[in-house]
Amino acid sequence: MIATLLSIGLSVLVGLTVKAYALPIVKHLVAIRKWVYAVLGSEEGRAHGEEMLANLGDEIEYYRSQGDSSDAIAFKVFLRLVTGLPDDIVRCAPFVSALLAGRMARWSDTLRHYRVPTAMVAGVATLGLVNYSLLSSSNSQGPATWLFANAVVVGFAALLWKPGSPKASRVVNSLMFMAVAGAVALVLWMTVQYRAYEIVTFRIFMLAFVAMFPAIVVVDKPWRKRLFKGKTWLIVVCWAPVLAGALAGTWLMVHSVNPLLEVWALMALSAVGLLILFGGSGLAAYAICLAAVRGSAGGLQLLASGIRRLR
Amino acid sequence: MRRKPGTLLPIECSIIEAAANLQRQGVGEFHGFQIAKEIKDQKGARLLTGYGTLYRALARLQQRGILQSRWEEPLPSEENRPRRRYYTLIGETEAPVVSNPAPTRAHMACKLLGRGVAQP
């Protein structure tokens, strides 16, 4: 009952407002018609819009001289607009199709040849995809997870707009490095959890494994260049701390500081795991969206040529 | 609607007839509203011709060389409205327009210009 009364009251209020402002509203409609033509690029249509606006004053004066009220005048002007619409549409059709074909061809060209817009479109699509999968997930996701996932995707979209650039390759390399670090953290955690350090063979194997890292640094030229200026420093700077770290690590493992190590390992594992999870899925989603955007460029080109042929 | 080349639509004939009437009344140049009002008076219609219909027909007549137009001179700053566009009927417009009932009037107006009427 109350809802009915409210809706009736609201309708009356809207009706009275429209009635009070009917004439300004239709005047704006006439102006809008002109701007529609202007947007469509029809010079002739825009010029006729100017004419209509110029003649509108005379028309309103004429209706007033006939004794019409403001509402009646507004209604008559509105009727003239409506009855002329079919002709407006017929006149607009070629401009609309030309505009559509032109726009589609331009979008296609942009998506095929320009990296920034392509990356932006793919980035927005990836964001949508990631957020959709987060929201539709049955596990409740906290705001921190949501922010983290979005930050990862935005970071990718910003960095990967040039897939072949050094920055992008650095990002991918970093992700791979993090995957390796994650694997090491996992091994560490398993070592502590299952007391693998008590096995002598395992200890030797782990030491050898740790000792491999400086070898990678020495062998891999870009890493060497990045980290050190000369080869002389390599032995002292690399091997000594690594060997010391390996010995200290083994000592720590053997002389049970398990709780601390477990917490560290767990923290490292969850952080790296999350980054790998969201980074990997974000990268995959971005790659899919990028491929879809590039593919749709061809579709747009096809549509544009189809519209041009129809004309 | 497709029409044969050289034929005019009824609305175009009405415009020509109204323009000829205005010329006979001494109005050599007319704008869109004047022609719409003249058509309404001639036909005894309740409403003026729709904007889209009228201006599209005026554009077609101009393209065919039956009408020519010019924009009003720049207005004084106190007159706050866009400039008007004035049309003039050109061609054999001196011949009398017969004020017959509606179905034949368009034919007569078009005959003035030696053109047929397209059937809608």
mmCIF file of C-alpha atoms in Angstrom, chain B:
data_model
loop_
_atom_site.group_PDB
_atom_site.id
_atom_site.type_symbol
_atom_site.label_atom_id
_atom_site.label_comp_id
_atom_site.label_asym_id
_atom_site.label_seq_id
_atom_site.Cartn_x
_atom_site.Cartn_y
_atom_site.Cartn_z
ATOM 1 C CA MET B 1 11.953 3.862 -51.211
ATOM 2 C CA ARG B 2 13.708 3.952 -54.609
ATOM 3 C CA ARG B 3 12.666 6.463 -57.172
ATOM 4 C CA LYS B 4 13.268 6.925 -60.857
ATOM 5 C CA PRO B 5 15.866 9.481 -61.874
ATOM 6 C CA GLY B 6 14.336 12.871 -62.621
ATOM 7 C CA THR B 7 11.292 12.372 -60.413
ATOM 8 C CA LEU B 8 10.487 14.222 -57.214
ATOM 9 C CA LEU B 9 8.981 12.992 -53.966
ATOM 10 C CA PRO B 10 5.663 14.482 -52.770
ATOM 11 C CA ILE B 11 7.432 16.364 -49.948
ATOM 12 C CA GLU B 12 9.838 17.892 -52.481
ATOM 13 C CA CYS B 13 6.945 18.967 -54.670
ATOM 14 C CA SER B 14 5.204 20.458 -51.618
ATOM 15 C CA ILE B 15 8.340 22.431 -50.808
ATOM 16 C CA ILE B 16 8.580 23.727 -54.392
ATOM 17 C CA GLU B 17 4.935 24.693 -54.374
ATOM 18 C CA ALA B 18 5.236 26.415 -50.993
ATOM 19 C CA ALA B 19 8.374 28.222 -52.148
ATOM 20 C CA ALA B 20 6.594 29.411 -55.288
ATOM 21 C CA ASN B 21 3.701 30.647 -53.155
ATOM 22 C CA LEU B 22 6.062 32.514 -50.870
ATOM 23 C CA GLN B 23 7.751 34.076 -53.897
ATOM 24 C CA ARG B 24 4.403 35.258 -55.210
ATOM 25 C CA GLN B 25 3.766 36.815 -51.794
ATOM 26 C CA GLY B 26 7.003 38.721 -52.201
ATOM 27 C CA VAL B 27 9.141 36.492 -49.962
ATOM 28 C CA GLY B 28 12.095 35.793 -52.218
ATOM 29 C CA GLU B 29 14.179 34.112 -49.529
ATOM 30 C CA PHE B 30 12.757 31.828 -46.909
ATOM 31 C CA HIS B 31 14.093 29.712 -44.070
ATOM 32 C CA GLY B 32 13.153 26.198 -42.964
ATOM 33 C CA PHE B 33 10.397 27.175 -40.563
ATOM 34 C CA GLN B 34 8.722 29.510 -43.085
ATOM 35 C CA ILE B 35 8.531 26.737 -45.652
ATOM 36 C CA ALA B 36 7.226 24.248 -43.061
ATOM 37 C CA LYS B 37 4.503 26.695 -42.023
ATOM 38 C CA GLU B 38 3.580 27.358 -45.654
ATOM 39 C CA ILE B 39 3.263 23.615 -46.326
ATOM 40 C CA LYS B 40 1.110 23.212 -43.209
ATOM 41 C CA ASP B 41 -1.152 26.098 -44.292
ATOM 42 C CA GLN B 42 -1.460 24.719 -47.827
ATOM 43 C CA LYS B 43 -2.325 21.238 -46.694
ATOM 44 C CA GLY B 44 -4.375 22.329 -43.714
ATOM 45 C CA ALA B 45 -2.335 19.903 -41.614
ATOM 46 C CA ARG B 46 -2.331 19.969 -37.831
ATOM 47 C CA LEU B 47 1.406 19.582 -37.486
ATOM 48 C CA LEU B 48 4.446 21.002 -39.220
ATOM 49 C CA THR B 49 6.584 18.615 -41.276
ATOM 50 C CA GLY B 50 9.104 16.661 -39.163
ATOM 51 C CA TYR B 51 12.531 18.236 -38.883
ATOM 52 C CA GLY B 52 14.404 15.317 -40.406
ATOM 53 C CA THR B 53 11.978 15.008 -43.344
ATOM 54 C CA LEU B 54 11.959 18.717 -44.109
ATOM 55 C CA TYR B 55 15.691 19.371 -43.939
ATOM 56 C CA ARG B 56 16.569 16.207 -45.805
ATOM 57 C CA ALA B 57 14.181 17.194 -48.618
ATOM 58 C CA LEU B 58 15.619 20.725 -48.667
ATOM 59 C CA ALA B 59 19.123 19.265 -48.995
ATOM 60 C CA ARG B 60 18.037 17.022 -51.883
ATOM 61 C CA LEU B 61 16.416 19.924 -53.717
ATOM 62 C CA GLN B 62 19.553 21.938 -53.265
ATOM 63 C CA GLN B 63 21.674 19.099 -54.617
ATOM 64 C CA ARG B 64 19.440 18.915 -57.675
ATOM 65 C CA GLY B 65 19.817 22.615 -58.292
ATOM 66 C CA ILE B 66 16.169 23.498 -57.616
ATOM 67 C CA LEU B 67 16.965 25.505 -54.497
ATOM 68 C CA GLN B 68 19.984 27.492 -53.517
ATOM 69 C CA SER B 69 20.883 28.666 -50.055
ATOM 70 C CA ARG B 70 22.989 31.183 -48.205
ATOM 71 C CA TRP B 71 23.772 31.655 -44.554
ATOM 72 C CA GLU B 72 22.600 34.755 -42.769
ATOM 73 C CA GLU B 73 25.148 37.520 -42.231
ATOM 74 C CA PRO B 74 26.906 37.459 -38.836
ATOM 75 C CA LEU B 75 24.427 38.505 -36.145
ATOM 76 C CA PRO B 76 24.908 41.329 -33.662
ATOM 77 C CA SER B 77 26.204 39.955 -30.383
ATOM 78 C CA GLU B 78 23.001 40.819 -28.467
ATOM 79 C CA GLU B 79 20.923 38.477 -30.643
ATOM 80 C CA ASN B 80 21.682 35.174 -29.031
ATOM 81 C CA ARG B 81 20.730 32.599 -31.659
ATOM 82 C CA PRO B 82 22.462 30.628 -34.440
ATOM 83 C CA ARG B 83 22.489 32.058 -37.938
ATOM 84 C CA ARG B 84 19.581 31.235 -40.226
ATOM 85 C CA ARG B 85 19.933 29.604 -43.590
ATOM 86 C CA TYR B 86 17.895 31.219 -46.357
ATOM 87 C CA TYR B 87 16.719 29.325 -49.429
ATOM 88 C CA THR B 88 15.743 30.650 -52.833
ATOM 89 C CA LEU B 89 13.796 28.810 -55.499
ATOM 90 C CA ILE B 90 15.629 28.895 -58.814
ATOM 91 C CA GLY B 91 14.421 27.824 -62.264
ATOM 92 C CA GLU B 92 11.069 28.292 -63.965
ATOM 93 C CA THR B 93 9.166 29.506 -60.947
ATOM 94 C CA GLU B 94 7.257 32.360 -62.568
ATOM 95 C CA ALA B 95 4.567 30.018 -63.919
ATOM 96 C CA PRO B 96 1.339 30.117 -61.873
ATOM 97 C CA VAL B 97 0.748 27.388 -59.312
ATOM 98 C CA VAL B 98 -2.737 25.990 -59.552
ATOM 99 C CA SER B 99 -4.372 25.735 -56.157
ATOM 100 C CA ASN B 100 -6.062 22.417 -56.763
ATOM 101 C CA PRO B 101 -6.931 19.859 -54.083
ATOM 102 C CA ALA B 102 -4.027 18.079 -52.464
ATOM 103 C CA PRO B 103 -3.500 14.987 -54.723
ATOM 104 C CA THR B 104 -2.956 17.077 -57.840
ATOM 105 C CA ARG B 105 -1.105 19.995 -56.322
ATOM 106 C CA ALA B 106 2.163 18.134 -56.076
ATOM 107 C CA HIS B 107 1.860 17.104 -59.731
ATOM 108 C CA MET B 108 1.237 20.689 -60.744
ATOM 109 C CA ALA B 109 4.168 21.981 -58.729
ATOM 110 C CA CYS B 110 6.414 19.378 -60.233
ATOM 111 C CA LYS B 111 5.165 20.126 -63.709
ATOM 112 C CA LEU B 112 6.475 23.637 -63.231
ATOM 113 C CA LEU B 113 9.918 22.106 -63.185
ATOM 114 C CA GLY B 114 9.182 19.475 -65.800
ATOM 115 C CA ARG B 115 9.629 16.572 -63.381
ATOM 116 C CA GLY B 116 7.526 13.579 -62.488
ATOM 117 C CA VAL B 117 6.279 12.609 -59.044
ATOM 118 C CA ALA B 118 7.583 9.470 -57.423
ATOM 119 C CA GLN B 119 4.926 7.311 -55.818
ATOM 120 C CA PRO B 120 5.631 6.764 -52.128
#
